[in-house]
Each structure stands twice: as structure tokens, then as C-alpha cells.
PDB file of N, CA and C in Angstrom:
ATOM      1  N   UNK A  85     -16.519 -29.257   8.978  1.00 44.00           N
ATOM      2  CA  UNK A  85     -15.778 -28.090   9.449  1.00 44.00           C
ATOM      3  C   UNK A  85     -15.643 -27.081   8.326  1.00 44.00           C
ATOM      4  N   UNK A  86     -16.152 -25.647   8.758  1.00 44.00           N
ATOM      5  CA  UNK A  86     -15.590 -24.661   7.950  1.00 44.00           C
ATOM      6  C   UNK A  86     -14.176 -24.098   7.237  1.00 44.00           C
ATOM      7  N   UNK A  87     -14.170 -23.830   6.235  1.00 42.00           N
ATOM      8  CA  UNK A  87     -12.681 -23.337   5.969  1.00 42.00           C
ATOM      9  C   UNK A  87     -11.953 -21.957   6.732  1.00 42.00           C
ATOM     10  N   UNK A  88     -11.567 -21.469   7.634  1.00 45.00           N
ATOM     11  CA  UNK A  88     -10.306 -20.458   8.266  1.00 45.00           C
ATOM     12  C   UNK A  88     -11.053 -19.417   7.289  1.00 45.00           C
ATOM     13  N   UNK A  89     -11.320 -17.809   7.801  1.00 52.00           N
ATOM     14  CA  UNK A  89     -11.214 -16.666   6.744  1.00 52.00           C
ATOM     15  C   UNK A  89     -10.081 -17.134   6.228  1.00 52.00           C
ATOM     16  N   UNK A  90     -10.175 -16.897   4.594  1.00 63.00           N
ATOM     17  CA  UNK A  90      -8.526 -16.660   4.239  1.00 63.00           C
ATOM     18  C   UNK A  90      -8.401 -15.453   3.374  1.00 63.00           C
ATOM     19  N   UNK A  91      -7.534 -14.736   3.883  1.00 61.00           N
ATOM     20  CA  UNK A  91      -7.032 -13.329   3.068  1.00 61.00           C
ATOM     21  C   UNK A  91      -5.880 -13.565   1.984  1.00 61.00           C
ATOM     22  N   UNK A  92      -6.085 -12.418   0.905  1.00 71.00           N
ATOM     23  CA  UNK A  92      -5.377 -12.595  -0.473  1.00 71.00           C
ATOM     24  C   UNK A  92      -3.560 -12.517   0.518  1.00 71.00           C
ATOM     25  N   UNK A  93      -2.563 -12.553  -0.464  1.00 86.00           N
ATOM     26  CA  UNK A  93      -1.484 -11.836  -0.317  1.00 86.00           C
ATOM     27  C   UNK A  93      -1.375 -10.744  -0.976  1.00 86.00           C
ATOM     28  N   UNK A  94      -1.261  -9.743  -0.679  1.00 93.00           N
ATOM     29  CA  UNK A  94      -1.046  -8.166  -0.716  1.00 93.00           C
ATOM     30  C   UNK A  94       0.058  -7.962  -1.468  1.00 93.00           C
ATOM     31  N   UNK A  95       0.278  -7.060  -2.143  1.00 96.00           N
ATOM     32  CA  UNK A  95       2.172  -6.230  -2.488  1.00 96.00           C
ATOM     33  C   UNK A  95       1.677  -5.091  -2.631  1.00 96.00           C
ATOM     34  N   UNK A  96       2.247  -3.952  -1.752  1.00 96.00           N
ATOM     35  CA  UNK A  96       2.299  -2.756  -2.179  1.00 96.00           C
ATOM     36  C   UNK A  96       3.876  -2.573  -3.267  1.00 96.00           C
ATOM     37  N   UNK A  97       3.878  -2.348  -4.171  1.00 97.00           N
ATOM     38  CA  UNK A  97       5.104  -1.912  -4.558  1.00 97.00           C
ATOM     39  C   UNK A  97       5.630  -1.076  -4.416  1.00 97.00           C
ATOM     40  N   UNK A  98       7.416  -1.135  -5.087  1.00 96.00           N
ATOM     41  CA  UNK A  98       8.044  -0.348  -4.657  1.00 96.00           C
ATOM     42  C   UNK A  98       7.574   0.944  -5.342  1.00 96.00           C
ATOM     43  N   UNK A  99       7.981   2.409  -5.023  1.00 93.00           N
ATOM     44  CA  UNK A  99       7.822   3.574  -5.558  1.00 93.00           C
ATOM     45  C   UNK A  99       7.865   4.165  -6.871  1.00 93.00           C
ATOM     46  N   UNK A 100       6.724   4.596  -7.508  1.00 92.00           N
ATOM     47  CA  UNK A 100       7.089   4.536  -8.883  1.00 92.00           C
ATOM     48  C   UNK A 100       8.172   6.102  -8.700  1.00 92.00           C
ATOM     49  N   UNK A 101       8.429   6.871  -9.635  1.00 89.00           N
ATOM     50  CA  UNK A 101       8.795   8.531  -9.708  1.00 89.00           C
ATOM     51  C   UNK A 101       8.216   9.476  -8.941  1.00 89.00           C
ATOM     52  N   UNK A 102       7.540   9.420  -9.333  1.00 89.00           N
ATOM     53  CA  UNK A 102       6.009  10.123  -8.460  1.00 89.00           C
ATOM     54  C   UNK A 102       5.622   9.632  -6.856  1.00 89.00           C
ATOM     55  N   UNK A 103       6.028   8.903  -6.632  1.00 89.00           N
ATOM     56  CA  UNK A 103       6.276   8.280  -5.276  1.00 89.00           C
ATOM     57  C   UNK A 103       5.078   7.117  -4.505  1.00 89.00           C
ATOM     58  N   UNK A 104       3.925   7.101  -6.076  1.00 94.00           N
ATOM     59  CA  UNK A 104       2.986   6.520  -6.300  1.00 94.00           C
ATOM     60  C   UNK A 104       3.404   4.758  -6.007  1.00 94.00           C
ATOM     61  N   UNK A 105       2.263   4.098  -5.249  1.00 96.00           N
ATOM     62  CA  UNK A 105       3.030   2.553  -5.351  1.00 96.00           C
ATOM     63  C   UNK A 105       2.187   2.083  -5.434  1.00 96.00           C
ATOM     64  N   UNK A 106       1.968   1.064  -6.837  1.00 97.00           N
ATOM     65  CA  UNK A 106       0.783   0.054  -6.595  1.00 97.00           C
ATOM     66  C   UNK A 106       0.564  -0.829  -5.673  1.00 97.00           C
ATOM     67  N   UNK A 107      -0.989  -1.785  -5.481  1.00 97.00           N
ATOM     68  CA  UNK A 107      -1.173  -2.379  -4.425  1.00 97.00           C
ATOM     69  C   UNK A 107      -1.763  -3.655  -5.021  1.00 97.00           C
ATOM     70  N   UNK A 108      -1.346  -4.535  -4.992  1.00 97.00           N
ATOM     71  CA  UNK A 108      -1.695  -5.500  -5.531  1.00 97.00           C
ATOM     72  C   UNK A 108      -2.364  -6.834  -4.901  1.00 97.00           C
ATOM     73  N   UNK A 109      -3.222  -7.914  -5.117  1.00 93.00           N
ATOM     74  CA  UNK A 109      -3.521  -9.091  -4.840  1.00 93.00           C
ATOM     75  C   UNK A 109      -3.548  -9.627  -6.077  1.00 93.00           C
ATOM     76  N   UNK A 110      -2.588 -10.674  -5.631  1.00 89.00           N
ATOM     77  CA  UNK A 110      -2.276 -11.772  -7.173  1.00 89.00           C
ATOM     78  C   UNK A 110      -2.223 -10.751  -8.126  1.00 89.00           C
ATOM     79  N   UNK A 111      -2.810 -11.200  -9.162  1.00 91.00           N
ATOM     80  CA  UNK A 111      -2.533 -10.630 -10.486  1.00 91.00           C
ATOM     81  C   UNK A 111      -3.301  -9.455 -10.796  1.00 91.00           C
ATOM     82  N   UNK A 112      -4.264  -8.902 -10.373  1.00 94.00           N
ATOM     83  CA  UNK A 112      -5.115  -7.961  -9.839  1.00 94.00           C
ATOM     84  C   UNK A 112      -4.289  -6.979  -8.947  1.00 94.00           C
ATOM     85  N   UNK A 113      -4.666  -5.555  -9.837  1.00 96.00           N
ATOM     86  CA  UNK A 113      -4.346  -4.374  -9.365  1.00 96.00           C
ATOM     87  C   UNK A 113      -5.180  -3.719  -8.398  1.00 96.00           C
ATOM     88  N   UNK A 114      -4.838  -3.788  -6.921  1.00 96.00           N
ATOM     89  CA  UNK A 114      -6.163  -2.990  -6.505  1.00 96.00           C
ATOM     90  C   UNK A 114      -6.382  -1.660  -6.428  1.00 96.00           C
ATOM     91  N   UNK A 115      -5.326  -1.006  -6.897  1.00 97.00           N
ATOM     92  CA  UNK A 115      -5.445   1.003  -6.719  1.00 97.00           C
ATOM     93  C   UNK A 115      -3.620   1.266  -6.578  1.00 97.00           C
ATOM     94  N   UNK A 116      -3.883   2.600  -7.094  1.00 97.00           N
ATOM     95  CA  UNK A 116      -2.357   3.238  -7.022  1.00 97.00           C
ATOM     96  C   UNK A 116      -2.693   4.607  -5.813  1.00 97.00           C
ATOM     97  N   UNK A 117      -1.400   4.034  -4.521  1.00 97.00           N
ATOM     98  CA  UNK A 117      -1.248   4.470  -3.410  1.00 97.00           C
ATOM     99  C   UNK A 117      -0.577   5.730  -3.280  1.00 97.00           C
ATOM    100  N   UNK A 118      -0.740   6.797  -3.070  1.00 94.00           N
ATOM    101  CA  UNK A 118       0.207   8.100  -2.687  1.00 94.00           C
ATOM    102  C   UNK A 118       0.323   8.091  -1.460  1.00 94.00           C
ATOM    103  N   UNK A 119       0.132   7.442  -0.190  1.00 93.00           N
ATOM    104  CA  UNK A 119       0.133   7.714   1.308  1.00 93.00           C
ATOM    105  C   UNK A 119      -0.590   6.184   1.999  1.00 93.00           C
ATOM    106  N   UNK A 120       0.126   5.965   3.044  1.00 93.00           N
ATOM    107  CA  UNK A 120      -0.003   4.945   3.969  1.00 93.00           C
ATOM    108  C   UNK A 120      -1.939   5.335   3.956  1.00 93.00           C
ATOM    109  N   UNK A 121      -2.730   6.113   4.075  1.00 93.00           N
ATOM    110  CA  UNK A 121      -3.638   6.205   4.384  1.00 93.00           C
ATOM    111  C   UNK A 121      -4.582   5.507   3.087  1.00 93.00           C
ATOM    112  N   UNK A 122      -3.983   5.875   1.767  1.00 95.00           N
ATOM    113  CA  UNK A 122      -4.525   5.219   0.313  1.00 95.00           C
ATOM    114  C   UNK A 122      -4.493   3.888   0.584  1.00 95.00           C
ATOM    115  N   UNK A 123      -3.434   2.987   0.962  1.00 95.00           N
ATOM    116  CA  UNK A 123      -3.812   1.451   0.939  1.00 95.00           C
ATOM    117  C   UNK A 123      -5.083   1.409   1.649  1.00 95.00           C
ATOM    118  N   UNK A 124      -4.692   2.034   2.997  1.00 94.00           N
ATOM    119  CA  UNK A 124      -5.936   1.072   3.703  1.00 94.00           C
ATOM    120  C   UNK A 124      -7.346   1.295   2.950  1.00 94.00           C
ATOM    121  N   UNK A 125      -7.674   2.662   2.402  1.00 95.00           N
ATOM    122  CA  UNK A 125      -8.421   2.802   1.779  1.00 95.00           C
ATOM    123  C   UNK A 125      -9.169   1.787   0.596  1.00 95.00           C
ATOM    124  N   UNK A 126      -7.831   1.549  -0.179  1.00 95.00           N
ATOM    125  CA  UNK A 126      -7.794   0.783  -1.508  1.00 95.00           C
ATOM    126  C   UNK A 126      -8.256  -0.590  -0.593  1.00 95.00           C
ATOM    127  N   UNK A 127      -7.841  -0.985   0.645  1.00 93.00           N
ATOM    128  CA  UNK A 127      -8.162  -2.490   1.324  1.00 93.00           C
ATOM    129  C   UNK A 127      -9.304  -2.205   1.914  1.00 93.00           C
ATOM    130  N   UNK A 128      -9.719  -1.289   1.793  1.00 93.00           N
ATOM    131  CA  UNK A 128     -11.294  -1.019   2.552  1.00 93.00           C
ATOM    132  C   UNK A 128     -12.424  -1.563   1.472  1.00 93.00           C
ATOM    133  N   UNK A 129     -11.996  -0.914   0.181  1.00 94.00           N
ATOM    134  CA  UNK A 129     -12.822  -1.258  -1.205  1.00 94.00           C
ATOM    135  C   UNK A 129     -12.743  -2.695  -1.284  1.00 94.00           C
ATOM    136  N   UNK A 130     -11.713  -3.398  -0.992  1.00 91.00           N
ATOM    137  CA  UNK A 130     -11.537  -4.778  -1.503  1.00 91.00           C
ATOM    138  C   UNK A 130     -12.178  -5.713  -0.530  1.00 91.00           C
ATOM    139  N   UNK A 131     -12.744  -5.066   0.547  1.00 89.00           N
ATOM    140  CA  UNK A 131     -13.378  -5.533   1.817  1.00 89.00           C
ATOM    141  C   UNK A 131     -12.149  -6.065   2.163  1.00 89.00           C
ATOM    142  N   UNK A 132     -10.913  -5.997   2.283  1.00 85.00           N
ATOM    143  CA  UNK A 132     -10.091  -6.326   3.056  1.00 85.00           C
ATOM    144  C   UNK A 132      -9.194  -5.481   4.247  1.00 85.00           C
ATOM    145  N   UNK A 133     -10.400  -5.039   4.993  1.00 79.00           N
ATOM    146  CA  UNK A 133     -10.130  -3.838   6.074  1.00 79.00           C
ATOM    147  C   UNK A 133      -9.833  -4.249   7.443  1.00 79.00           C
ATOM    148  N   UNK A 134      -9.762  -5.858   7.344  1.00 83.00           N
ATOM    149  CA  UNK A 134      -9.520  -5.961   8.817  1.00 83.00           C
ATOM    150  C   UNK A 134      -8.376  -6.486   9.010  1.00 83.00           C
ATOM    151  N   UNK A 135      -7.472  -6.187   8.266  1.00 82.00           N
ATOM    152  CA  UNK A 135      -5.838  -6.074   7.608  1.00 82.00           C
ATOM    153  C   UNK A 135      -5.065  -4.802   8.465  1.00 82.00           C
ATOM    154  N   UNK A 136      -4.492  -5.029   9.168  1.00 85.00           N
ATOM    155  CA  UNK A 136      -3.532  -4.101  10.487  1.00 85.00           C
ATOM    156  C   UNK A 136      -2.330  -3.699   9.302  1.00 85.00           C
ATOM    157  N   UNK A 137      -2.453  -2.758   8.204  1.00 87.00           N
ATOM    158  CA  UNK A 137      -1.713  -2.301   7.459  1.00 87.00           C
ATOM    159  C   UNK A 137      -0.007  -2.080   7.779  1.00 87.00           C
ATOM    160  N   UNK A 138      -0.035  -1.540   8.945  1.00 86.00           N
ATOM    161  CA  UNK A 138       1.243  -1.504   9.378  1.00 86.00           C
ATOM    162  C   UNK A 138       2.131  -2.246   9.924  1.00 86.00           C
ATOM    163  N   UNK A 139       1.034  -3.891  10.287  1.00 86.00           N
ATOM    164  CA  UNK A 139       2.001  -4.904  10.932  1.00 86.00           C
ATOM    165  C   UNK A 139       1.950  -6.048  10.607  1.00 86.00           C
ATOM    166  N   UNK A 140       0.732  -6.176   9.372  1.00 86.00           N
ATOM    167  CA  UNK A 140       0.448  -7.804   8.452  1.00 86.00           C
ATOM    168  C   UNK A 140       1.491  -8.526   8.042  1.00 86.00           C
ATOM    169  N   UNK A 141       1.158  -9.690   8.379  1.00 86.00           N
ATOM    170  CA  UNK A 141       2.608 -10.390   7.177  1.00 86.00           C
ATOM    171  C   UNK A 141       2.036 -10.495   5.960  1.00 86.00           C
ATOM    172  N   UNK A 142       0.477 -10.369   5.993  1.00 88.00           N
ATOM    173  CA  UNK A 142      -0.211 -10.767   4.778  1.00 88.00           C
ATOM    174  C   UNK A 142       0.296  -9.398   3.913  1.00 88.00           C
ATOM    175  N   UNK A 143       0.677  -8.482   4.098  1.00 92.00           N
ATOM    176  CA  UNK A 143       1.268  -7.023   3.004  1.00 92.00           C
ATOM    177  C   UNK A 143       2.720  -7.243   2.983  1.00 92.00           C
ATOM    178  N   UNK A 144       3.273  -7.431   1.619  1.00 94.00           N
ATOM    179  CA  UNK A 144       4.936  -7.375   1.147  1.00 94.00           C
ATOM    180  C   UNK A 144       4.852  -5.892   0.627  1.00 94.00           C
ATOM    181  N   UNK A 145       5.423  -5.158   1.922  1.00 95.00           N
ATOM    182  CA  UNK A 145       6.053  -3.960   1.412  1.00 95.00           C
ATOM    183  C   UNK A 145       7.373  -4.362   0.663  1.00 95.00           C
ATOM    184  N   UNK A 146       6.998  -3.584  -0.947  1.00 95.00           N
ATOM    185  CA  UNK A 146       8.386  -3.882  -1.365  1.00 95.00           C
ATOM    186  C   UNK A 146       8.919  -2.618  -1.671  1.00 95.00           C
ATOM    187  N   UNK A 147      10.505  -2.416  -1.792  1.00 93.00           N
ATOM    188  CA  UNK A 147      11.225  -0.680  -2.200  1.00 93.00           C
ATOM    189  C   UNK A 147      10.685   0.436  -0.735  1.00 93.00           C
ATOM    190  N   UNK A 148      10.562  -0.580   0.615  1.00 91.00           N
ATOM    191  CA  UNK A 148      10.410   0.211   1.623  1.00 91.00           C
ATOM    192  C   UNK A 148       8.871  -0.399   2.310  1.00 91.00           C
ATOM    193  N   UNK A 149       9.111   0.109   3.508  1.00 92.00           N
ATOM    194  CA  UNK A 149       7.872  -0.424   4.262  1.00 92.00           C
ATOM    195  C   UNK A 149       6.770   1.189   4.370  1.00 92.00           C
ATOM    196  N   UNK A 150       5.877   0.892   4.943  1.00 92.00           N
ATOM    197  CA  UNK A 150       4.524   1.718   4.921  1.00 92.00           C
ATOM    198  C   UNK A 150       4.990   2.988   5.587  1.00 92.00           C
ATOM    199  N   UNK A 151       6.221   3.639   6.063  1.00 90.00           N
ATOM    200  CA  UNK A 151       6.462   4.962   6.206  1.00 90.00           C
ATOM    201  C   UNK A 151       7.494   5.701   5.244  1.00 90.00           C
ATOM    202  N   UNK A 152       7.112   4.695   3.968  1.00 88.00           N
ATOM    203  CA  UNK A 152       8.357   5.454   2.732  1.00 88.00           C
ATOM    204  C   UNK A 152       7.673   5.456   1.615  1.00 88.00           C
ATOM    205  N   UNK A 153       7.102   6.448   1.658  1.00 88.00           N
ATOM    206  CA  UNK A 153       6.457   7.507   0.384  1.00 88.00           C
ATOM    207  C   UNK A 153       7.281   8.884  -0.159  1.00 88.00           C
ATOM    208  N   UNK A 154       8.427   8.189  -1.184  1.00 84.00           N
ATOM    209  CA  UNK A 154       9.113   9.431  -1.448  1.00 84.00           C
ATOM    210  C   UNK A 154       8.384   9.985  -2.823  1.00 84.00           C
ATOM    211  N   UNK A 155       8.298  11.084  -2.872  1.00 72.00           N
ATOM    212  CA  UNK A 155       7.794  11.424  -4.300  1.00 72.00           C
ATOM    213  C   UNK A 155       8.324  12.794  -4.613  1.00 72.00           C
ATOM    214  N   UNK A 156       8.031  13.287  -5.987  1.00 53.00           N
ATOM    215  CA  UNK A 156       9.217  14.690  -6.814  1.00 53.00           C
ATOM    216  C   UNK A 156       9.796  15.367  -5.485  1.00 53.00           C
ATOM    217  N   UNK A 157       9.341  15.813  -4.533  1.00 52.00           N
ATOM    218  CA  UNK A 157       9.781  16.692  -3.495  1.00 52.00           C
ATOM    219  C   UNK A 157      11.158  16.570  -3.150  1.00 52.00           C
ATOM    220  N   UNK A 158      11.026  14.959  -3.104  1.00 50.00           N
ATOM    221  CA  UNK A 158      12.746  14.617  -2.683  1.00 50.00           C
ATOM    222  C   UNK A 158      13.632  14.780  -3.376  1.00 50.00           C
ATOM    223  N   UNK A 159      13.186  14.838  -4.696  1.00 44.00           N
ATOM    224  CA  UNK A 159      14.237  14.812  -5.871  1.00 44.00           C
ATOM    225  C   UNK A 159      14.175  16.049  -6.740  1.00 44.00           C
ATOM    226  N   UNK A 160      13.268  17.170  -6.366  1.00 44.00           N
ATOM    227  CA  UNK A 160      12.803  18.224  -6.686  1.00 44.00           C
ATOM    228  C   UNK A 160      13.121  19.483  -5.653  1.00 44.00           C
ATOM    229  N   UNK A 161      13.497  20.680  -5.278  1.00 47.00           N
ATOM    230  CA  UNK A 161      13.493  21.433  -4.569  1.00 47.00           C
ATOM    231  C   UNK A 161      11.785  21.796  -4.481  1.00 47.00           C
ATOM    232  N   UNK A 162      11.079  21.985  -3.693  1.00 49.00           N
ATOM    233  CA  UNK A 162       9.468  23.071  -3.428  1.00 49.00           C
ATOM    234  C   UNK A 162      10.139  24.277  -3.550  1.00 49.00           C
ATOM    235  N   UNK A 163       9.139  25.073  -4.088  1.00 52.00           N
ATOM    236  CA  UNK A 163      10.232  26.637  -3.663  1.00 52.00           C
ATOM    237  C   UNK A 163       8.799  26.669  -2.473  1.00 52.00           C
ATOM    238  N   UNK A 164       9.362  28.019  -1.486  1.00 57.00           N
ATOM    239  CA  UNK A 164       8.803  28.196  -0.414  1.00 57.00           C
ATOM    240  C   UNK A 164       7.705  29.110  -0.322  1.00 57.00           C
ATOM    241  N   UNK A 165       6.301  29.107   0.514  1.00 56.00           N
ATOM    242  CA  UNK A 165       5.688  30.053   0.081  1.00 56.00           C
ATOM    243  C   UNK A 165       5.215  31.091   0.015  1.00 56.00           C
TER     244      UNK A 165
END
């Protein structure tokens, strides 16, 4: 008998300043995320694309789940244009 696909465990981390969050498997960095759209990206490179980003248990959103990308804006006024 074959072994099950088995997929890494994931961590996106929590938000750096910049609102940037790394993405991690194990000890291996796989890319630094600015937008829900960058992971999947960064999991596309890792051939790990058939990963449902928004509803895996295999991804530990940590410091917020995949619709909390705060970065300077929040903590910064934009002036308008």
C-alpha cells in the first residue's frame, strides 16, 4: 500500500509593521505575504496549490485569519488624492 499525499503544516504569521506576514513550512520560509492572494501564490511555488487557503486546517493563521492584512494605512493617515 501507498503512503496518503501528505502536505507540510503551513503558518502564515502574524503581521509584521508593514502588514507583511511570513509563510512558513517547518523551519523553511516560503515567501513574505502582503495579501491573501500572495500565499496562495507563495503555495503555488511550493507546489502546494491544492491547499483551499481560506478553509485548510493544514494553514495556522496566526495574529488573524486570511482577511487581516493590516499594514501603515491603519496606523498612518493616506492623504487623499
Amino acid at each position: 500500500m501507498g503512503n496518503p499525499t501528505r502536505f507540510p503544516h503551513i503558518v502564515v504569521h502574524p503581521p509584521a509593521l508593514d502588514g507583511s506576514r511570513r509563510v512558513t513550512s517547518g523551519d523553511a520560509v516560503l515567501g513574505v505575504a502582503s495579501h491573501l492572494d500572495d500565499v496562495v501564490e507563495i503555495l503555488r511555488l511550493a507546489d502546494l496549490d491544492r491547499i483551499e487557503v481560506e478553509v485548510s486546517d493544514l494553514i495556522d493563521w496566526q495574529g488573524g485569519g486570511p482577511d487581516d492584512w493590516p499594514g501603515l494605512s491603519e496606523h498612518h493617515e493616506q492623504p487623499e488624492p
